[in-house]
Amino acid sequence: MNGYLKISEVSKKWGIKERRINTLCLDGRIEGVIKFGNTWAIPEDAKKPKDERVKSGKYVKKPNADET
């Protein structure tokens, strides 16, 4: 497929694990991805999304309006 890369190729390009890229595809965080059966096709010009996972080791729960 011209213009598209496999997860393994994007993994080497971006320096992150294939499993993380699969998760980003499932969450719709990479623009232009297409799924063919069990395989993701990622556009060559796709940009690596910002990592928004919690890295502090602590999850800060915001209080609900009901809890105040």
XYZ file of C-alpha atoms in Angstrom:
68
model
C 0.000 0.000 0.000
C 1.583 3.194 -1.165
C 1.519 6.042 1.322
C 0.833 3.821 4.348
C 3.016 2.075 6.921
C 2.513 -0.980 9.133
C 2.574 -0.732 12.924
C 6.052 -2.321 13.033
C 7.430 0.360 10.702
C 5.835 3.197 12.674
C 7.164 1.660 15.904
C 10.738 1.987 14.648
C 10.080 5.479 13.258
C 8.545 6.873 16.462
C 10.568 4.822 18.972
C 7.595 3.354 20.838
C 6.259 -0.188 21.208
C 3.906 -1.753 18.671
C 1.297 -2.412 21.372
C 1.148 1.314 22.233
C 0.640 2.225 18.572
C -2.165 -0.338 18.345
C -3.824 1.296 21.361
C -3.459 4.751 19.795
C -5.123 3.435 16.619
C -7.979 1.864 18.585
C -8.535 5.112 20.511
C -8.610 7.145 17.286
C -5.587 9.236 18.294
C -3.765 8.871 14.952
C -5.405 10.676 12.043
C -6.043 8.811 8.815
C -5.558 5.234 10.034
C -7.416 2.487 8.196
C -8.024 -1.033 9.442
C -7.881 -3.929 6.975
C -8.961 -7.071 8.818
C -6.484 -7.353 11.684
C -3.945 -4.896 10.248
C -3.713 -1.133 10.711
C -2.522 1.057 7.856
C -1.008 4.304 9.141
C -0.337 7.225 6.755
C 3.371 7.914 6.190
C 2.898 11.566 7.157
C 0.973 10.824 10.388
C 2.274 12.701 13.410
C 3.056 11.016 16.706
C 0.305 11.998 19.179
C 1.204 13.579 22.497
C 1.503 11.085 25.352
C -1.341 11.976 27.717
C -0.959 9.075 30.143
C -0.442 9.839 33.848
C 3.286 9.586 34.528
C 3.473 10.740 38.136
C 2.452 7.341 39.462
C -0.525 8.936 41.189
C -4.022 9.263 39.883
C -5.655 12.447 41.069
C -9.402 11.983 41.205
C -11.400 15.133 40.680
C -14.304 15.484 43.110
C -17.793 15.105 41.666
C -20.411 17.750 42.286
C -22.274 15.187 44.436
C -19.288 14.734 46.793
C -18.935 18.387 47.777
